[in-house]
PDB file of C-alpha atoms and ligand atoms in Angstrom:
ATOM      1  CA  MET P   1    -127.401 -24.965  38.020  1.00 89.00           C
ATOM      2  CA  LYS P   2    -123.866 -23.582  37.256  1.00 93.00           C
ATOM      3  CA  LYS P   3    -122.288 -24.416  33.930  1.00 96.00           C
ATOM      4  CA  ALA P   4    -118.549 -23.858  34.519  1.00 98.00           C
ATOM      5  CA  PHE P   5    -115.624 -23.871  36.953  1.00 98.00           C
ATOM      6  CA  ILE P   6    -112.764 -21.359  36.754  1.00 98.00           C
ATOM      7  CA  PHE P   7    -109.654 -22.456  38.482  1.00 98.00           C
ATOM      8  CA  ASP P   8    -106.855 -20.366  39.736  1.00 98.00           C
ATOM      9  CA  LEU P   9    -103.508 -22.238  38.905  1.00 98.00           C
ATOM     10  CA  ASP P  10    -100.780 -21.675  41.483  1.00 96.00           C
ATOM     11  CA  GLY P  11    -101.803 -23.197  44.818  1.00 95.00           C
ATOM     12  CA  VAL P  12    -104.909 -24.854  43.440  1.00 98.00           C
ATOM     13  CA  LEU P  13    -103.861 -27.214  40.536  1.00 98.00           C
ATOM     14  CA  CYS P  14    -100.191 -27.202  41.319  1.00 97.00           C
ATOM     15  CA  PHE P  15     -97.710 -25.819  43.820  1.00 94.00           C
ATOM     16  CA  THR P  16     -95.284 -23.270  42.687  1.00 95.00           C
ATOM     17  CA  ASP P  17     -94.958 -21.399  46.035  1.00 90.00           C
ATOM     18  CA  LYS P  18     -91.452 -22.877  46.702  1.00 92.00           C
ATOM     19  CA  TYR P  19     -90.131 -21.802  43.367  1.00 95.00           C
ATOM     20  CA  HIS P  20     -91.560 -18.234  43.709  1.00 96.00           C
ATOM     21  CA  TYR P  21     -89.988 -18.172  47.259  1.00 96.00           C
ATOM     22  CA  GLU P  22     -86.606 -19.304  46.162  1.00 96.00           C
ATOM     23  CA  ALA P  23     -86.453 -16.815  43.212  1.00 97.00           C
ATOM     24  CA  TRP P  24     -87.570 -13.825  45.310  1.00 97.00           C
ATOM     25  CA  LYS P  25     -85.324 -14.757  48.101  1.00 96.00           C
ATOM     26  CA  THR P  26     -82.143 -14.410  45.939  1.00 94.00           C
ATOM     27  CA  ILE P  27     -83.030 -10.818  45.313  1.00 95.00           C
ATOM     28  CA  ALA P  28     -84.291 -10.074  48.824  1.00 96.00           C
ATOM     29  CA  ASP P  29     -81.074 -11.412  50.373  1.00 96.00           C
ATOM     30  CA  ARG P  30     -78.948  -9.341  48.008  1.00 94.00           C
ATOM     31  CA  LEU P  31     -80.887  -6.206  49.094  1.00 95.00           C
ATOM     32  CA  SER P  32     -80.732  -7.340  52.810  1.00 95.00           C
ATOM     33  CA  LEU P  33     -84.547  -7.457  53.029  1.00 96.00           C
ATOM     34  CA  PRO P  34     -86.149  -9.601  55.714  1.00 96.00           C
ATOM     35  CA  PHE P  35     -88.115 -11.815  53.182  1.00 96.00           C
ATOM     36  CA  ASP P  36     -89.411 -15.106  54.655  1.00 95.00           C
ATOM     37  CA  GLU P  37     -92.226 -17.707  53.930  1.00 92.00           C
ATOM     38  CA  LYS P  38     -94.690 -15.688  55.906  1.00 93.00           C
ATOM     39  CA  VAL P  39     -94.200 -12.693  53.486  1.00 95.00           C
ATOM     40  CA  ASN P  40     -94.259 -15.186  50.633  1.00 92.00           C
ATOM     41  CA  ASP P  41     -97.742 -16.156  51.738  1.00 89.00           C
ATOM     42  CA  ARG P  42     -98.896 -12.599  51.185  1.00 89.00           C
ATOM     43  CA  LEU P  43     -97.858 -12.796  47.507  1.00 92.00           C
ATOM     44  CA  ARG P  44    -100.479 -15.426  46.655  1.00 90.00           C
ATOM     45  CA  GLY P  45    -102.612 -14.271  43.755  1.00 90.00           C
ATOM     46  CA  VAL P  46    -100.684 -10.906  43.606  1.00 90.00           C
ATOM     47  CA  SER P  47     -99.074  -9.859  40.297  1.00 92.00           C
ATOM     48  CA  ARG P  48     -95.246  -9.903  39.850  1.00 95.00           C
ATOM     49  CA  MET P  49     -94.729  -6.106  40.096  1.00 95.00           C
ATOM     50  CA  GLU P  50     -97.045  -5.880  43.205  1.00 94.00           C
ATOM     51  CA  SER P  51     -95.187  -8.765  44.807  1.00 96.00           C
ATOM     52  CA  LEU P  52     -91.950  -6.877  44.245  1.00 97.00           C
ATOM     53  CA  GLU P  53     -93.413  -3.744  45.870  1.00 96.00           C
ATOM     54  CA  ILE P  54     -94.432  -5.709  48.958  1.00 96.00           C
ATOM     55  CA  ILE P  55     -90.937  -7.253  49.221  1.00 97.00           C
ATOM     56  CA  LEU P  56     -89.123  -3.856  48.724  1.00 97.00           C
ATOM     57  CA  SER P  57     -91.400  -2.281  51.364  1.00 96.00           C
ATOM     58  CA  LEU P  58     -89.734  -4.535  53.911  1.00 95.00           C
ATOM     59  CA  GLY P  59     -86.794  -2.177  53.742  1.00 94.00           C
ATOM     60  CA  GLY P  60     -86.636   1.690  54.082  1.00 87.00           C
ATOM     61  CA  LYS P  61     -85.004   2.331  50.716  1.00 91.00           C
ATOM     62  CA  THR P  62     -86.650   3.648  47.491  1.00 93.00           C
ATOM     63  CA  TYR P  63     -85.739   2.239  44.122  1.00 96.00           C
ATOM     64  CA  THR P  64     -86.112   3.795  40.612  1.00 97.00           C
ATOM     65  CA  GLU P  65     -88.597   2.290  38.054  1.00 97.00           C
ATOM     66  CA  ASP P  66     -85.613   0.954  36.005  1.00 97.00           C
ATOM     67  CA  GLU P  67     -84.226  -0.829  39.127  1.00 97.00           C
ATOM     68  CA  LYS P  68     -87.629  -2.329  39.884  1.00 97.00           C
ATOM     69  CA  VAL P  69     -88.020  -3.609  36.260  1.00 97.00           C
ATOM     70  CA  LYS P  70     -84.588  -5.198  36.484  1.00 97.00           C
ATOM     71  CA  PHE P  71     -85.338  -6.953  39.753  1.00 97.00           C
ATOM     72  CA  ALA P  72     -88.659  -8.378  38.368  1.00 97.00           C
ATOM     73  CA  GLU P  73     -86.875  -9.583  35.309  1.00 97.00           C
ATOM     74  CA  GLU P  74     -84.172 -11.267  37.314  1.00 97.00           C
ATOM     75  CA  LYS P  75     -86.729 -12.914  39.502  1.00 97.00           C
ATOM     76  CA  ASN P  76     -88.695 -14.128  36.503  1.00 98.00           C
ATOM     77  CA  GLU P  77     -85.599 -15.621  34.902  1.00 97.00           C
ATOM     78  CA  ALA P  78     -84.637 -17.538  38.017  1.00 97.00           C
ATOM     79  CA  TYR P  79     -88.347 -18.632  38.507  1.00 97.00           C
ATOM     80  CA  ARG P  80     -88.726 -19.930  34.887  1.00 98.00           C
ATOM     81  CA  LYS P  81     -85.392 -21.836  35.379  1.00 97.00           C
ATOM     82  CA  LEU P  82     -86.818 -23.464  38.521  1.00 97.00           C
ATOM     83  CA  LEU P  83     -90.174 -24.224  36.624  1.00 97.00           C
ATOM     84  CA  GLU P  84     -88.122 -26.503  34.326  1.00 96.00           C
ATOM     85  CA  ASN P  85     -88.089 -28.916  37.290  1.00 94.00           C
ATOM     86  CA  MET P  86     -91.900 -29.369  37.025  1.00 97.00           C
ATOM     87  CA  THR P  87     -93.267 -32.460  35.405  1.00 97.00           C
ATOM     88  CA  PRO P  88     -96.770 -33.985  35.112  1.00 97.00           C
ATOM     89  CA  SER P  89     -96.118 -35.852  38.324  1.00 96.00           C
ATOM     90  CA  ASP P  90     -96.377 -32.393  40.068  1.00 96.00           C
ATOM     91  CA  VAL P  91    -100.148 -32.545  39.560  1.00 97.00           C
ATOM     92  CA  ALA P  92    -102.011 -34.981  41.902  1.00 97.00           C
ATOM     93  CA  ASP P  93    -104.026 -37.749  40.462  1.00 98.00           C
ATOM     94  CA  GLU P  94    -106.885 -36.375  42.650  1.00 98.00           C
ATOM     95  CA  VAL P  95    -106.753 -33.156  40.582  1.00 98.00           C
ATOM     96  CA  ARG P  96    -106.716 -34.824  37.242  1.00 98.00           C
ATOM     97  CA  ASN P  97    -109.543 -37.241  38.138  1.00 98.00           C
ATOM     98  CA  THR P  98    -111.767 -34.468  39.476  1.00 98.00           C
ATOM     99  CA  LEU P  99    -111.258 -32.309  36.388  1.00 98.00           C
ATOM    100  CA  LYS P 100    -112.203 -35.285  34.195  1.00 98.00           C
ATOM    101  CA  GLU P 101    -115.300 -36.066  36.355  1.00 97.00           C
ATOM    102  CA  LEU P 102    -116.429 -32.407  36.032  1.00 97.00           C
ATOM    103  CA  HIS P 103    -116.094 -32.674  32.265  1.00 96.00           C
ATOM    104  CA  LYS P 104    -118.109 -35.920  32.230  1.00 95.00           C
ATOM    105  CA  CYS P 105    -120.813 -33.990  34.245  1.00 94.00           C
ATOM    106  CA  GLY P 106    -120.949 -31.441  31.443  1.00 95.00           C
ATOM    107  CA  TYR P 107    -119.150 -28.562  32.908  1.00 97.00           C
ATOM    108  CA  LYS P 108    -116.933 -26.274  30.976  1.00 98.00           C
ATOM    109  CA  LEU P 109    -113.544 -25.640  32.675  1.00 98.00           C
ATOM    110  CA  ALA P 110    -111.294 -22.569  32.507  1.00 98.00           C
ATOM    111  CA  ILE P 111    -108.081 -21.317  34.090  1.00 98.00           C
ATOM    112  CA  GLY P 112    -108.053 -17.827  35.834  1.00 98.00           C
ATOM    113  CA  SER P 113    -104.524 -17.104  36.942  1.00 97.00           C
ATOM    114  CA  SER P 114    -102.553 -13.827  37.484  1.00 95.00           C
ATOM    115  CA  SER P 115     -99.415 -15.579  36.242  1.00 96.00           C
ATOM    116  CA  LYS P 116     -97.828 -14.676  32.957  1.00 96.00           C
ATOM    117  CA  ASN P 117     -96.055 -18.055  33.213  1.00 98.00           C
ATOM    118  CA  THR P 118     -99.351 -19.919  32.953  1.00 98.00           C
ATOM    119  CA  PRO P 119     -98.680 -21.353  29.449  1.00 98.00           C
ATOM    120  CA  LEU P 120     -95.244 -22.704  30.615  1.00 98.00           C
ATOM    121  CA  ILE P 121     -96.686 -24.312  33.801  1.00 98.00           C
ATOM    122  CA  LEU P 122     -99.624 -25.894  31.843  1.00 98.00           C
ATOM    123  CA  ASP P 123     -97.227 -27.220  29.280  1.00 98.00           C
ATOM    124  CA  ARG P 124     -94.648 -28.520  31.913  1.00 97.00           C
ATOM    125  CA  CYS P 125     -97.536 -30.201  33.993  1.00 98.00           C
ATOM    126  CA  ASP P 126     -99.522 -31.550  30.943  1.00 97.00           C
ATOM    127  CA  LEU P 127    -102.711 -29.678  32.164  1.00 98.00           C
ATOM    128  CA  LYS P 128    -103.729 -27.740  29.063  1.00 97.00           C
ATOM    129  CA  LYS P 129    -105.796 -30.587  27.695  1.00 97.00           C
ATOM    130  CA  TYR P 130    -108.519 -30.303  30.558  1.00 98.00           C
ATOM    131  CA  PHE P 131    -109.458 -26.732  29.841  1.00 98.00           C
ATOM    132  CA  ASP P 132    -111.853 -25.161  27.459  1.00 98.00           C
ATOM    133  CA  ALA P 133    -110.241 -21.653  27.951  1.00 98.00           C
ATOM    134  CA  VAL P 134    -107.291 -19.992  29.535  1.00 98.00           C
ATOM    135  CA  SER P 135    -107.366 -16.490  30.975  1.00 98.00           C
ATOM    136  CA  ASP P 136    -104.004 -15.446  32.558  1.00 97.00           C
ATOM    137  CA  GLY P 137    -101.557 -12.624  33.390  1.00 95.00           C
ATOM    138  CA  ASN P 138    -101.046 -12.205  29.626  1.00 96.00           C
ATOM    139  CA  ASN P 139    -104.542 -11.007  28.853  1.00 96.00           C
ATOM    140  CA  ILE P 140    -105.179  -8.676  31.629  1.00 95.00           C
ATOM    141  CA  THR P 141    -104.406  -5.156  32.692  1.00 93.00           C
ATOM    142  CA  ARG P 142    -105.386  -5.354  36.397  1.00 94.00           C
ATOM    143  CA  SER P 143    -104.482  -8.245  38.730  1.00 92.00           C
ATOM    144  CA  LYS P 144    -106.504  -9.851  41.501  1.00 94.00           C
ATOM    145  CA  PRO P 145    -108.392  -8.645  43.608  1.00 95.00           C
ATOM    146  CA  ASP P 146    -109.720  -6.976  40.433  1.00 96.00           C
ATOM    147  CA  PRO P 147    -112.095  -9.478  38.841  1.00 98.00           C
ATOM    148  CA  GLU P 148    -110.726  -8.935  35.257  1.00 98.00           C
ATOM    149  CA  VAL P 149    -109.004 -12.240  34.867  1.00 98.00           C
ATOM    150  CA  PHE P 150    -112.070 -14.237  35.911  1.00 98.00           C
ATOM    151  CA  LEU P 151    -114.512 -12.153  33.857  1.00 98.00           C
ATOM    152  CA  LYS P 152    -112.361 -12.672  30.864  1.00 98.00           C
ATOM    153  CA  ALA P 153    -112.394 -16.485  31.495  1.00 98.00           C
ATOM    154  CA  ALA P 154    -116.163 -16.476  31.749  1.00 98.00           C
ATOM    155  CA  GLU P 155    -116.352 -14.518  28.578  1.00 98.00           C
ATOM    156  CA  TYR P 156    -114.023 -16.895  26.733  1.00 98.00           C
ATOM    157  CA  LEU P 157    -116.336 -19.746  27.741  1.00 98.00           C
ATOM    158  CA  GLY P 158    -119.334 -17.796  26.573  1.00 98.00           C
ATOM    159  CA  PHE P 159    -120.867 -17.514  30.034  1.00 98.00           C
ATOM    160  CA  ASN P 160    -121.810 -14.841  32.652  1.00 97.00           C
ATOM    161  CA  SER P 161    -120.261 -14.736  36.114  1.00 98.00           C
ATOM    162  CA  GLY P 162    -123.545 -16.051  37.591  1.00 96.00           C
ATOM    163  CA  ASP P 163    -122.976 -19.311  35.526  1.00 97.00           C
ATOM    164  CA  CYS P 164    -119.541 -20.081  37.026  1.00 98.00           C
ATOM    165  CA  TYR P 165    -117.801 -21.202  40.181  1.00 98.00           C
ATOM    166  CA  ILE P 166    -114.307 -19.862  40.965  1.00 98.00           C
ATOM    167  CA  VAL P 167    -111.899 -22.101  42.797  1.00 98.00           C
ATOM    168  CA  GLU P 168    -109.051 -20.189  44.725  1.00 98.00           C
ATOM    169  CA  ASP P 169    -106.439 -20.562  47.398  1.00 96.00           C
ATOM    170  CA  ALA P 170    -105.837 -16.828  47.865  1.00 95.00           C
ATOM    171  CA  GLU P 171    -107.751 -14.179  49.664  1.00 94.00           C
ATOM    172  CA  ALA P 172    -107.009 -11.798  46.761  1.00 94.00           C
ATOM    173  CA  GLY P 173    -108.564 -14.411  44.479  1.00 97.00           C
ATOM    174  CA  ILE P 174    -111.771 -14.789  46.540  1.00 98.00           C
ATOM    175  CA  ASP P 175    -112.021 -10.986  46.643  1.00 98.00           C
ATOM    176  CA  ALA P 176    -111.719 -10.935  42.882  1.00 98.00           C
ATOM    177  CA  GLY P 177    -114.470 -13.627  42.532  1.00 98.00           C
ATOM    178  CA  LYS P 178    -116.824 -11.803  44.780  1.00 98.00           C
ATOM    179  CA  ALA P 179    -116.150  -8.463  42.987  1.00 98.00           C
ATOM    180  CA  GLY P 180    -117.043 -10.215  39.714  1.00 98.00           C
ATOM    181  CA  GLY P 181    -120.216 -11.732  40.912  1.00 98.00           C
ATOM    182  CA  PHE P 182    -119.019 -15.323  40.983  1.00 98.00           C
ATOM    183  CA  VAL P 183    -119.698 -18.039  43.611  1.00 97.00           C
ATOM    184  CA  THR P 184    -116.373 -18.714  45.273  1.00 98.00           C
ATOM    185  CA  ILE P 185    -114.898 -22.112  46.352  1.00 98.00           C
ATOM    186  CA  GLY P 186    -111.921 -21.709  48.706  1.00 98.00           C
ATOM    187  CA  ILE P 187    -109.155 -24.313  49.315  1.00 97.00           C
ATOM    188  CA  GLY P 188    -105.968 -24.072  51.391  1.00 95.00           C
ATOM    189  CA  CYS P 189    -105.580 -20.579  52.890  1.00 92.00           C
ATOM    190  CA  ALA P 190    -108.785 -19.360  51.208  1.00 96.00           C
ATOM    191  CA  ALA P 191    -110.866 -22.124  53.017  1.00 97.00           C
ATOM    192  CA  GLY P 192    -110.542 -20.113  56.307  1.00 96.00           C
ATOM    193  CA  TYR P 193    -111.332 -16.747  54.718  1.00 97.00           C
ATOM    194  CA  GLU P 194    -114.646 -15.171  55.800  1.00 97.00           C
ATOM    195  CA  LYS P 195    -115.626 -13.983  52.390  1.00 97.00           C
ATOM    196  CA  THR P 196    -115.270 -17.546  50.830  1.00 98.00           C
ATOM    197  CA  ASP P 197    -118.675 -18.922  49.921  1.00 97.00           C
ATOM    198  CA  ILE P 198    -117.925 -22.593  49.937  1.00 97.00           C
ATOM    199  CA  ALA P 199    -114.876 -23.964  51.865  1.00 97.00           C
ATOM    200  CA  ILE P 200    -113.394 -27.293  50.804  1.00 97.00           C
ATOM    201  CA  LYS P 201    -110.615 -29.410  52.473  1.00 97.00           C
ATOM    202  CA  THR P 202    -109.434 -31.277  49.558  1.00 97.00           C
ATOM    203  CA  PHE P 203    -109.804 -30.972  45.724  1.00 98.00           C
ATOM    204  CA  LYS P 204    -112.147 -33.829  45.117  1.00 97.00           C
ATOM    205  CA  ASP P 205    -114.664 -32.114  47.422  1.00 97.00           C
ATOM    206  CA  ILE P 206    -115.500 -29.835  44.390  1.00 97.00           C
ATOM    207  CA  LEU P 207    -117.581 -32.860  43.133  1.00 95.00           C
ATOM    208  CA  ARG P 208    -119.855 -32.605  46.094  1.00 91.00           C
ATOM    209  CA  THR P 209    -120.475 -28.950  45.155  1.00 85.00           C
ATOM    210  CA  ALA P 210    -121.052 -29.767  41.581  1.00 71.00           C
ATOM    211  CA  ILE P 211    -123.608 -32.521  41.933  1.00 59.00           C
TER     212      ILE P 211
HETATM  213  C1  BG6 Z 301     -99.958 -15.898  40.816  1.00 78.82           C
HETATM  214  C2  BG6 Z 301     -99.201 -16.285  41.999  1.00 78.82           C
HETATM  215  O1  BG6 Z 301    -100.554 -17.040  40.305  1.00 78.82           O
HETATM  216  O2  BG6 Z 301     -99.239 -15.331  39.886  1.00 78.82           O
HETATM  217  C3  BG6 Z 301     -98.384 -15.077  42.567  1.00 78.82           C
HETATM  218  O3  BG6 Z 301    -100.034 -16.739  43.060  1.00 78.82           O
HETATM  219  C4  BG6 Z 301     -97.510 -14.479  41.364  1.00 78.82           C
HETATM  220  O4  BG6 Z 301     -97.495 -15.394  43.654  1.00 78.82           O
HETATM  221  C5  BG6 Z 301     -98.456 -14.165  40.209  1.00 78.82           C
HETATM  222  O5  BG6 Z 301     -96.854 -13.301  41.826  1.00 78.82           O
HETATM  223  C6  BG6 Z 301     -97.699 -13.652  39.016  1.00 78.82           C
HETATM  224  O6  BG6 Z 301     -96.792 -14.625  38.542  1.00 78.82           O
HETATM  225  P1  BG6 Z 301     -95.845 -14.525  37.410  1.00 78.82           P
HETATM  226  O7  BG6 Z 301     -95.489 -15.967  36.994  1.00 78.82           O
HETATM  227  O8  BG6 Z 301     -96.599 -13.806  36.251  1.00 78.82           O
HETATM  228  O9  BG6 Z 301     -94.611 -13.857  37.906  1.00 78.82           O
HETATM  229 MG1   MG Z 302    -103.289 -19.271  43.880  1.00 78.82          MG
END
């Protein structure tokens, strides 16, 4: 039996896509790049700088490293302002109840997110209290699909990857989970991905996996 669940944050526990989209869109529009929600979907689970590279590749121009750093900083500033709109009500009761139930069943729970804004989001949404460990964009050098963020989360919990499930909405996240030797649970976009081990429709379906 597995001992722990490691959850991606954005798109699994809460929904920040619209804020990422809005913040990137301002920059893309200024640079006349054809950024839309379809491209935004490709940014799931991908780090900030890699997301920027994907957006800049929509145009034919090249940019200096300094310009790229400036764009990324600008995006993050706009994004963090938008995150101030988040409140605990942005996390569904279904999510909170499922996390509580998993704890009652004796599982350890961790976060495994590429985002450097994880502490701010956990705070705004009052989510931190459910987790025994947090591994995020601040403690890794390689982003998903590299397994580093999940391996660190397992290590912080004191377990091996074989002891843990990964819960993800992004293909890059499922690839990271598989690369690290985890059993992967896919929700949303990742539920239809061929590499996902267990597909679920709604968050509480995790309980059926766990029992
Ligand atoms: C992931 C999101 O959780 O974090 C990506 O799915 C995002 O879309 C990445 O690019 C990095 O986020 P941040 O907050 O560090 O810019
Ligand atoms: Mg995600």
